[in-house]
Amino acid sequence: MLPVLDQSTWAARRAAHEARVDAWIEPHLARRRRGEKHPVEDFLFTYYSYRPAQLRRWFPGGVLDERRRPAVEWIRDLLAATASRPPHLGCFGLHEWAMVYRQTHEQVRHNAWPLRLGAAGTDAVVAGARIRCSHFDAFRFYTEPARPLNLLQPTREAQHALEQPGCLHANMDLYKHAYKLAPLVPAELVADCFELARDIRTLDMQASPYDLAALGYEPVPIETAEGRARYVEAQRAFADRAAPLRSRLLAECERLLAGP
């Protein structure tokens, strides 16, 4: 049962939510007006389908429309399956490297930015690595030559069986699950998941093969032992941050499926 909010309470919550979200969306909108692209800060607005105006909208949560039950059950089952597994922390962000493996400069996704090790050096890291990506929506962007190098071959159908709570992309996707439940879950929960995904994206690109020093991002050089240790430490911290958000989303799914 959702509580009834008085006007002063919901107005204060709406104002706080809008102020929080404006700090994220206004720089993005300003870059868009100027025709500029940012490989870190713009990612959540381009990869995910939730628009800035939708993220800014406040809502307290709601009750389930039965037509949405299958979608809520799918999210609930994925969240529960992921939470039931121990985190695996040995991927070292190699998915971003596999996405540029044996590509020409023109084919590289973020080719406005140089590769730290150059094309040959990047390819050598991928070819010599033990790649174990469990997340389908990362794996599907691998180049064709990189796909056989992955120890797993994730599919959409196997998503519930493979996702695990140490995966950066599984934890970023808590934002996707949250907004797909909107406006049935509180807007603050969607924003909390966005904030986590935004921070994870920073590590994702720091550990990537791209040189983003000009944007102020210090690399996490996962091709070295020191860099891999830094990555695992950060990955573990993100898994710890994601766990309570996954629990909150799971509780919201159970509330919705239980009915009013």
PDB file of C-alpha atoms in Angstrom:
ATOM      1  CA  MET A   1       0.000   0.000   0.000  1.00  0.00           C
ATOM      2  CA  LEU A   2       1.470   3.336  -1.054  1.00  0.00           C
ATOM      3  CA  PRO A   3       1.252   6.211   1.426  1.00  0.00           C
ATOM      4  CA  VAL A   4      -0.801   9.301   0.595  1.00  0.00           C
ATOM      5  CA  LEU A   5       1.466  12.345   0.386  1.00  0.00           C
ATOM      6  CA  ASP A   6       0.384  15.821   1.376  1.00  0.00           C
ATOM      7  CA  GLN A   7       1.128  18.684  -0.987  1.00  0.00           C
ATOM      8  CA  SER A   8       4.120  20.061   0.901  1.00  0.00           C
ATOM      9  CA  THR A   9       5.774  16.629   0.992  1.00  0.00           C
ATOM     10  CA  TRP A  10       5.376  15.771  -2.672  1.00  0.00           C
ATOM     11  CA  ALA A  11       6.275  19.314  -3.759  1.00  0.00           C
ATOM     12  CA  ALA A  12       9.510  19.165  -1.755  1.00  0.00           C
ATOM     13  CA  ARG A  13      10.377  15.737  -3.133  1.00  0.00           C
ATOM     14  CA  ARG A  14       9.678  16.871  -6.681  1.00  0.00           C
ATOM     15  CA  ALA A  15      11.835  19.978  -6.309  1.00  0.00           C
ATOM     16  CA  ALA A  16      14.710  17.992  -4.814  1.00  0.00           C
ATOM     17  CA  HIS A  17      14.498  15.399  -7.585  1.00  0.00           C
ATOM     18  CA  GLU A  18      14.456  17.995 -10.352  1.00  0.00           C
ATOM     19  CA  ALA A  19      17.435  19.870  -8.883  1.00  0.00           C
ATOM     20  CA  ARG A  20      19.396  16.640  -8.585  1.00  0.00           C
ATOM     21  CA  VAL A  21      18.650  15.520 -12.124  1.00  0.00           C
ATOM     22  CA  ASP A  22      19.234  18.954 -13.668  1.00  0.00           C
ATOM     23  CA  ALA A  23      22.894  18.722 -12.653  1.00  0.00           C
ATOM     24  CA  TRP A  24      23.187  15.685 -14.929  1.00  0.00           C
ATOM     25  CA  ILE A  25      20.987  16.589 -17.866  1.00  0.00           C
ATOM     26  CA  GLU A  26      21.709  20.288 -18.390  1.00  0.00           C
ATOM     27  CA  PRO A  27      25.373  19.785 -19.463  1.00  0.00           C
ATOM     28  CA  HIS A  28      24.247  17.022 -21.816  1.00  0.00           C
ATOM     29  CA  LEU A  29      21.566  19.214 -23.383  1.00  0.00           C
ATOM     30  CA  ALA A  30      24.035  22.083 -23.749  1.00  0.00           C
ATOM     31  CA  ARG A  31      26.495  19.802 -25.578  1.00  0.00           C
ATOM     32  CA  ARG A  32      23.713  18.535 -27.793  1.00  0.00           C
ATOM     33  CA  ARG A  33      22.781  22.080 -28.782  1.00  0.00           C
ATOM     34  CA  ARG A  34      26.429  22.737 -29.666  1.00  0.00           C
ATOM     35  CA  GLY A  35      26.716  19.497 -31.622  1.00  0.00           C
ATOM     36  CA  GLU A  36      29.366  18.100 -29.251  1.00  0.00           C
ATOM     37  CA  LYS A  37      29.709  14.504 -28.075  1.00  0.00           C
ATOM     38  CA  HIS A  38      31.134  13.196 -24.808  1.00  0.00           C
ATOM     39  CA  PRO A  39      31.972   9.464 -24.666  1.00  0.00           C
ATOM     40  CA  VAL A  40      31.399   9.258 -20.907  1.00  0.00           C
ATOM     41  CA  GLU A  41      28.786  11.802 -19.862  1.00  0.00           C
ATOM     42  CA  ASP A  42      26.477  11.350 -22.853  1.00  0.00           C
ATOM     43  CA  PHE A  43      26.429   7.552 -22.866  1.00  0.00           C
ATOM     44  CA  LEU A  44      23.440   7.037 -20.571  1.00  0.00           C
ATOM     45  CA  PHE A  45      21.340   9.361 -22.722  1.00  0.00           C
ATOM     46  CA  THR A  46      22.275   7.732 -26.022  1.00  0.00           C
ATOM     47  CA  TYR A  47      22.606   4.030 -25.200  1.00  0.00           C
ATOM     48  CA  TYR A  48      19.489   3.862 -23.019  1.00  0.00           C
ATOM     49  CA  SER A  49      16.070   4.873 -24.294  1.00  0.00           C
ATOM     50  CA  TYR A  50      15.001   7.048 -21.348  1.00  0.00           C
ATOM     51  CA  ARG A  51      15.065  10.693 -22.400  1.00  0.00           C
ATOM     52  CA  PRO A  52      16.296  13.574 -20.204  1.00  0.00           C
ATOM     53  CA  ALA A  53      12.767  14.958 -19.789  1.00  0.00           C
ATOM     54  CA  GLN A  54      11.572  11.558 -18.582  1.00  0.00           C
ATOM     55  CA  LEU A  55      14.407  11.295 -16.069  1.00  0.00           C
ATOM     56  CA  ARG A  56      13.555  14.762 -14.751  1.00  0.00           C
ATOM     57  CA  ARG A  57       9.882  13.941 -14.191  1.00  0.00           C
ATOM     58  CA  TRP A  58       9.067  13.141 -10.570  1.00  0.00           C
ATOM     59  CA  PHE A  59       6.561  10.456  -9.534  1.00  0.00           C
ATOM     60  CA  PRO A  60       5.978   8.764  -6.178  1.00  0.00           C
ATOM     61  CA  GLY A  61       5.301   5.260  -7.497  1.00  0.00           C
ATOM     62  CA  GLY A  62       2.058   3.537  -8.347  1.00  0.00           C
ATOM     63  CA  VAL A  63       0.118   0.303  -8.606  1.00  0.00           C
ATOM     64  CA  LEU A  64       0.419  -2.308 -11.299  1.00  0.00           C
ATOM     65  CA  ASP A  65      -1.481  -2.248 -14.545  1.00  0.00           C
ATOM     66  CA  GLU A  66      -2.027  -5.953 -15.221  1.00  0.00           C
ATOM     67  CA  ARG A  67      -0.907  -5.478 -18.824  1.00  0.00           C
ATOM     68  CA  ARG A  68       2.603  -4.826 -17.457  1.00  0.00           C
ATOM     69  CA  ARG A  69       2.723  -7.955 -15.290  1.00  0.00           C
ATOM     70  CA  PRO A  70       4.834 -10.069 -17.716  1.00  0.00           C
ATOM     71  CA  ALA A  71       7.457  -7.317 -17.976  1.00  0.00           C
ATOM     72  CA  VAL A  72       7.588  -6.857 -14.203  1.00  0.00           C
ATOM     73  CA  GLU A  73       7.902 -10.623 -13.702  1.00  0.00           C
ATOM     74  CA  TRP A  74      10.768 -10.755 -16.234  1.00  0.00           C
ATOM     75  CA  ILE A  75      12.641  -7.990 -14.393  1.00  0.00           C
ATOM     76  CA  ARG A  76      11.897  -9.556 -10.989  1.00  0.00           C
ATOM     77  CA  ASP A  77      13.232 -12.932 -12.097  1.00  0.00           C
ATOM     78  CA  LEU A  78      16.392 -11.422 -13.591  1.00  0.00           C
ATOM     79  CA  LEU A  79      17.106  -9.342 -10.479  1.00  0.00           C
ATOM     80  CA  ALA A  80      16.569 -12.342  -8.197  1.00  0.00           C
ATOM     81  CA  ALA A  81      18.733 -14.646 -10.317  1.00  0.00           C
ATOM     82  CA  THR A  82      21.555 -12.115 -10.468  1.00  0.00           C
ATOM     83  CA  ALA A  83      21.428 -11.440  -6.738  1.00  0.00           C
ATOM     84  CA  SER A  84      21.608 -15.171  -5.974  1.00  0.00           C
ATOM     85  CA  ARG A  85      25.102 -15.537  -7.467  1.00  0.00           C
ATOM     86  CA  PRO A  86      28.509 -14.586  -6.084  1.00  0.00           C
ATOM     87  CA  PRO A  87      30.173 -11.673  -7.900  1.00  0.00           C
ATOM     88  CA  HIS A  88      32.816 -12.490 -10.490  1.00  0.00           C
ATOM     89  CA  LEU A  89      35.486  -9.785 -10.558  1.00  0.00           C
ATOM     90  CA  GLY A  90      37.940 -11.006 -13.167  1.00  0.00           C
ATOM     91  CA  CYS A  91      36.712  -9.477 -16.423  1.00  0.00           C
ATOM     92  CA  PHE A  92      38.967  -6.377 -16.208  1.00  0.00           C
ATOM     93  CA  GLY A  93      36.718  -4.391 -18.549  1.00  0.00           C
ATOM     94  CA  LEU A  94      37.978  -6.251 -21.596  1.00  0.00           C
ATOM     95  CA  HIS A  95      34.580  -5.943 -23.282  1.00  0.00           C
ATOM     96  CA  GLU A  96      35.522  -2.428 -24.458  1.00  0.00           C
ATOM     97  CA  TRP A  97      38.749  -3.774 -25.903  1.00  0.00           C
ATOM     98  CA  ALA A  98      36.927  -6.607 -27.683  1.00  0.00           C
ATOM     99  CA  MET A  99      34.647  -4.006 -29.292  1.00  0.00           C
ATOM    100  CA  VAL A 100      37.598  -2.515 -31.212  1.00  0.00           C
ATOM    101  CA  TYR A 101      39.616  -5.686 -31.825  1.00  0.00           C
ATOM    102  CA  ARG A 102      41.082  -5.809 -35.347  1.00  0.00           C
ATOM    103  CA  GLN A 103      39.117  -2.788 -36.549  1.00  0.00           C
ATOM    104  CA  THR A 104      40.298   0.064 -38.728  1.00  0.00           C
ATOM    105  CA  HIS A 105      40.329   3.588 -37.334  1.00  0.00           C
ATOM    106  CA  GLU A 106      37.127   4.376 -39.231  1.00  0.00           C
ATOM    107  CA  GLN A 107      35.341   1.372 -37.708  1.00  0.00           C
ATOM    108  CA  VAL A 108      36.238   2.172 -34.089  1.00  0.00           C
ATOM    109  CA  ARG A 109      33.185   3.424 -32.205  1.00  0.00           C
ATOM    110  CA  HIS A 110      34.804   6.376 -30.408  1.00  0.00           C
ATOM    111  CA  ASN A 111      37.375   7.132 -33.077  1.00  0.00           C
ATOM    112  CA  ALA A 112      37.484  10.821 -32.153  1.00  0.00           C
ATOM    113  CA  TRP A 113      39.708   9.624 -29.308  1.00  0.00           C
ATOM    114  CA  PRO A 114      43.039   7.795 -29.773  1.00  0.00           C
ATOM    115  CA  LEU A 115      43.747   4.300 -28.545  1.00  0.00           C
ATOM    116  CA  ARG A 116      46.251   4.419 -25.678  1.00  0.00           C
ATOM    117  CA  LEU A 117      48.289   1.515 -27.043  1.00  0.00           C
ATOM    118  CA  GLY A 118      47.515   2.033 -30.707  1.00  0.00           C
ATOM    119  CA  ALA A 119      45.672  -0.504 -32.847  1.00  0.00           C
ATOM    120  CA  ALA A 120      48.365  -3.189 -32.757  1.00  0.00           C
ATOM    121  CA  GLY A 121      48.930  -2.846 -29.015  1.00  0.00           C
ATOM    122  CA  THR A 122      45.195  -3.017 -28.349  1.00  0.00           C
ATOM    123  CA  ASP A 123      44.813  -6.130 -30.472  1.00  0.00           C
ATOM    124  CA  ALA A 124      47.711  -7.779 -28.642  1.00  0.00           C
ATOM    125  CA  VAL A 125      46.028  -7.236 -25.258  1.00  0.00           C
ATOM    126  CA  VAL A 126      42.807  -8.838 -26.515  1.00  0.00           C
ATOM    127  CA  ALA A 127      44.552 -11.750 -28.200  1.00  0.00           C
ATOM    128  CA  GLY A 128      46.559 -12.528 -25.074  1.00  0.00           C
ATOM    129  CA  ALA A 129      43.766 -12.117 -22.539  1.00  0.00           C
ATOM    130  CA  ARG A 130      41.384 -14.543 -20.892  1.00  0.00           C
ATOM    131  CA  ILE A 131      38.085 -12.812 -21.672  1.00  0.00           C
ATOM    132  CA  ARG A 132      35.060 -13.897 -19.653  1.00  0.00           C
ATOM    133  CA  CYS A 133      32.174 -11.510 -20.320  1.00  0.00           C
ATOM    134  CA  SER A 134      28.795 -12.811 -19.112  1.00  0.00           C
ATOM    135  CA  HIS A 135      26.649  -9.876 -20.248  1.00  0.00           C
ATOM    136  CA  PHE A 136      24.850 -10.233 -23.569  1.00  0.00           C
ATOM    137  CA  ASP A 137      24.424  -6.500 -24.182  1.00  0.00           C
ATOM    138  CA  ALA A 138      28.186  -6.042 -23.949  1.00  0.00           C
ATOM    139  CA  PHE A 139      29.045  -9.198 -25.874  1.00  0.00           C
ATOM    140  CA  ARG A 140      26.772  -8.321 -28.790  1.00  0.00           C
ATOM    141  CA  PHE A 141      29.009  -5.339 -29.604  1.00  0.00           C
ATOM    142  CA  TYR A 142      32.165  -7.451 -29.888  1.00  0.00           C
ATOM    143  CA  THR A 143      33.816  -7.474 -33.276  1.00  0.00           C
ATOM    144  CA  GLU A 144      33.406 -10.757 -35.143  1.00  0.00           C
ATOM    145  CA  PRO A 145      37.051 -11.816 -34.630  1.00  0.00           C
ATOM    146  CA  ALA A 146      36.721 -11.163 -30.873  1.00  0.00           C
ATOM    147  CA  ARG A 147      33.625 -13.281 -30.279  1.00  0.00           C
ATOM    148  CA  PRO A 148      35.375 -16.696 -30.277  1.00  0.00           C
ATOM    149  CA  LEU A 149      37.905 -15.360 -27.742  1.00  0.00           C
ATOM    150  CA  ASN A 150      35.213 -14.969 -25.064  1.00  0.00           C
ATOM    151  CA  LEU A 151      34.995 -17.956 -22.727  1.00  0.00           C
ATOM    152  CA  LEU A 152      31.210 -17.571 -22.629  1.00  0.00           C
ATOM    153  CA  GLN A 153      28.836 -17.018 -25.539  1.00  0.00           C
ATOM    154  CA  PRO A 154      25.999 -15.014 -23.944  1.00  0.00           C
ATOM    155  CA  THR A 155      22.575 -14.854 -25.564  1.00  0.00           C
ATOM    156  CA  ARG A 156      19.419 -12.966 -24.690  1.00  0.00           C
ATOM    157  CA  GLU A 157      17.733 -16.273 -23.894  1.00  0.00           C
ATOM    158  CA  ALA A 158      20.490 -17.175 -21.405  1.00  0.00           C
ATOM    159  CA  GLN A 159      20.500 -13.782 -19.684  1.00  0.00           C
ATOM    160  CA  HIS A 160      18.772 -14.984 -16.527  1.00  0.00           C
ATOM    161  CA  ALA A 161      21.230 -17.884 -16.262  1.00  0.00           C
ATOM    162  CA  LEU A 162      24.414 -15.871 -16.791  1.00  0.00           C
ATOM    163  CA  GLU A 163      24.146 -12.420 -15.244  1.00  0.00           C
ATOM    164  CA  GLN A 164      26.109 -11.948 -12.037  1.00  0.00           C
ATOM    165  CA  PRO A 165      26.377  -9.057  -9.568  1.00  0.00           C
ATOM    166  CA  GLY A 166      30.025  -8.190 -10.187  1.00  0.00           C
ATOM    167  CA  CYS A 167      29.369  -7.288 -13.825  1.00  0.00           C
ATOM    168  CA  LEU A 168      29.630  -3.551 -14.474  1.00  0.00           C
ATOM    169  CA  HIS A 169      27.022  -3.704 -17.211  1.00  0.00           C
ATOM    170  CA  ALA A 170      24.557  -5.729 -15.140  1.00  0.00           C
ATOM    171  CA  ASN A 171      24.875  -3.059 -12.458  1.00  0.00           C
ATOM    172  CA  MET A 172      24.545  -0.222 -14.955  1.00  0.00           C
ATOM    173  CA  ASP A 173      21.394  -1.907 -16.238  1.00  0.00           C
ATOM    174  CA  LEU A 174      19.718  -1.448 -12.872  1.00  0.00           C
ATOM    175  CA  TYR A 175      18.964   1.988 -14.310  1.00  0.00           C
ATOM    176  CA  LYS A 176      17.270   0.388 -17.322  1.00  0.00           C
ATOM    177  CA  HIS A 177      15.206  -1.899 -15.112  1.00  0.00           C
ATOM    178  CA  ALA A 178      14.213   1.055 -12.916  1.00  0.00           C
ATOM    179  CA  TYR A 179      12.996   3.248 -15.749  1.00  0.00           C
ATOM    180  CA  LYS A 180      11.177   0.337 -17.369  1.00  0.00           C
ATOM    181  CA  LEU A 181       9.237   0.087 -14.111  1.00  0.00           C
ATOM    182  CA  ALA A 182       8.479   3.828 -14.104  1.00  0.00           C
ATOM    183  CA  PRO A 183       6.238   5.461 -13.025  1.00  0.00           C
ATOM    184  CA  LEU A 184       5.285   2.511 -10.823  1.00  0.00           C
ATOM    185  CA  VAL A 185       8.450   2.934  -8.710  1.00  0.00           C
ATOM    186  CA  PRO A 186       9.567   6.209  -7.096  1.00  0.00           C
ATOM    187  CA  ALA A 187      11.500   8.607  -9.303  1.00  0.00           C
ATOM    188  CA  GLU A 188      14.177   8.830  -6.613  1.00  0.00           C
ATOM    189  CA  LEU A 189      14.947   5.135  -7.136  1.00  0.00           C
ATOM    190  CA  VAL A 190      15.341   5.689 -10.873  1.00  0.00           C
ATOM    191  CA  ALA A 191      17.706   8.583 -10.123  1.00  0.00           C
ATOM    192  CA  ASP A 192      19.703   6.502  -7.642  1.00  0.00           C
ATOM    193  CA  CYS A 193      20.212   3.852 -10.315  1.00  0.00           C
ATOM    194  CA  PHE A 194      21.163   6.519 -12.872  1.00  0.00           C
ATOM    195  CA  GLU A 195      23.795   7.910 -10.505  1.00  0.00           C
ATOM    196  CA  LEU A 196      25.322   4.469 -10.044  1.00  0.00           C
ATOM    197  CA  ALA A 197      25.320   3.830 -13.806  1.00  0.00           C
ATOM    198  CA  ARG A 198      26.954   7.211 -14.429  1.00  0.00           C
ATOM    199  CA  ASP A 199      29.768   6.439 -12.011  1.00  0.00           C
ATOM    200  CA  ILE A 200      30.245   2.961 -13.483  1.00  0.00           C
ATOM    201  CA  ARG A 201      30.495   4.409 -16.978  1.00  0.00           C
ATOM    202  CA  THR A 202      33.435   6.501 -15.792  1.00  0.00           C
ATOM    203  CA  LEU A 203      35.350   3.385 -14.730  1.00  0.00           C
ATOM    204  CA  ASP A 204      34.227   1.601 -17.898  1.00  0.00           C
ATOM    205  CA  MET A 205      35.924   4.209 -20.053  1.00  0.00           C
ATOM    206  CA  GLN A 206      38.942   4.715 -17.792  1.00  0.00           C
ATOM    207  CA  ALA A 207      39.650   0.994 -18.202  1.00  0.00           C
ATOM    208  CA  SER A 208      38.910   1.048 -21.926  1.00  0.00           C
ATOM    209  CA  PRO A 209      41.572   1.197 -24.654  1.00  0.00           C
ATOM    210  CA  TYR A 210      40.767   4.873 -25.318  1.00  0.00           C
ATOM    211  CA  ASP A 211      42.981   7.744 -24.210  1.00  0.00           C
ATOM    212  CA  LEU A 212      40.597  10.239 -22.585  1.00  0.00           C
ATOM    213  CA  ALA A 213      43.243  12.255 -20.752  1.00  0.00           C
ATOM    214  CA  ALA A 214      42.187  15.351 -22.685  1.00  0.00           C
ATOM    215  CA  LEU A 215      38.793  15.055 -20.981  1.00  0.00           C
ATOM    216  CA  GLY A 216      40.375  14.695 -17.559  1.00  0.00           C
ATOM    217  CA  TYR A 217      40.024  10.916 -17.159  1.00  0.00           C
ATOM    218  CA  GLU A 218      43.047   9.102 -15.754  1.00  0.00           C
ATOM    219  CA  PRO A 219      43.381   5.667 -17.342  1.00  0.00           C
ATOM    220  CA  VAL A 220      43.066   2.448 -15.396  1.00  0.00           C
ATOM    221  CA  PRO A 221      45.623   0.440 -17.406  1.00  0.00           C
ATOM    222  CA  ILE A 222      44.187  -3.055 -17.188  1.00  0.00           C
ATOM    223  CA  GLU A 223      47.023  -4.342 -19.373  1.00  0.00           C
ATOM    224  CA  THR A 224      49.213  -4.081 -16.226  1.00  0.00           C
ATOM    225  CA  ALA A 225      49.004  -5.902 -12.887  1.00  0.00           C
ATOM    226  CA  GLU A 226      48.606  -2.598 -11.046  1.00  0.00           C
ATOM    227  CA  GLY A 227      45.786  -1.534 -13.339  1.00  0.00           C
ATOM    228  CA  ARG A 228      43.966  -4.842 -12.967  1.00  0.00           C
ATOM    229  CA  ALA A 229      44.180  -4.575  -9.185  1.00  0.00           C
ATOM    230  CA  ARG A 230      42.713  -1.060  -9.308  1.00  0.00           C
ATOM    231  CA  TYR A 231      39.935  -2.261 -11.577  1.00  0.00           C
ATOM    232  CA  VAL A 232      38.974  -5.169  -9.316  1.00  0.00           C
ATOM    233  CA  GLU A 233      38.897  -2.882  -6.276  1.00  0.00           C
ATOM    234  CA  ALA A 234      36.585  -0.436  -8.052  1.00  0.00           C
ATOM    235  CA  GLN A 235      34.460  -3.248  -9.475  1.00  0.00           C
ATOM    236  CA  ARG A 236      33.977  -4.705  -5.995  1.00  0.00           C
ATOM    237  CA  ALA A 237      32.935  -1.290  -4.656  1.00  0.00           C
ATOM    238  CA  PHE A 238      30.357  -0.924  -7.427  1.00  0.00           C
ATOM    239  CA  ALA A 239      28.996  -4.400  -6.714  1.00  0.00           C
ATOM    240  CA  ASP A 240      28.573  -3.360  -3.082  1.00  0.00           C
ATOM    241  CA  ARG A 241      26.759  -0.172  -4.123  1.00  0.00           C
ATOM    242  CA  ALA A 242      24.551  -2.041  -6.579  1.00  0.00           C
ATOM    243  CA  ALA A 243      23.386  -4.710  -4.128  1.00  0.00           C
ATOM    244  CA  PRO A 244      20.974  -2.514  -2.101  1.00  0.00           C
ATOM    245  CA  LEU A 245      19.615  -0.922  -5.277  1.00  0.00           C
ATOM    246  CA  ARG A 246      18.950  -4.367  -6.737  1.00  0.00           C
ATOM    247  CA  SER A 247      17.198  -5.290  -3.481  1.00  0.00           C
ATOM    248  CA  ARG A 248      15.065  -2.142  -3.608  1.00  0.00           C
ATOM    249  CA  LEU A 249      14.052  -2.832  -7.202  1.00  0.00           C
ATOM    250  CA  LEU A 250      13.282  -6.440  -6.359  1.00  0.00           C
ATOM    251  CA  ALA A 251      11.107  -5.329  -3.425  1.00  0.00           C
ATOM    252  CA  GLU A 252       9.239  -2.923  -5.717  1.00  0.00           C
ATOM    253  CA  CYS A 253       8.602  -5.728  -8.201  1.00  0.00           C
ATOM    254  CA  GLU A 254       7.242  -7.947  -5.441  1.00  0.00           C
ATOM    255  CA  ARG A 255       5.015  -5.118  -4.197  1.00  0.00           C
ATOM    256  CA  LEU A 256       3.618  -4.535  -7.669  1.00  0.00           C
ATOM    257  CA  LEU A 257       3.026  -8.221  -8.341  1.00  0.00           C
ATOM    258  CA  ALA A 258       1.303  -8.671  -4.975  1.00  0.00           C
ATOM    259  CA  GLY A 259      -1.340  -6.161  -6.013  1.00  0.00           C
ATOM    260  CA  PRO A 260      -3.009  -3.344  -4.037  1.00  0.00           C
TER     261      PRO A 260
END
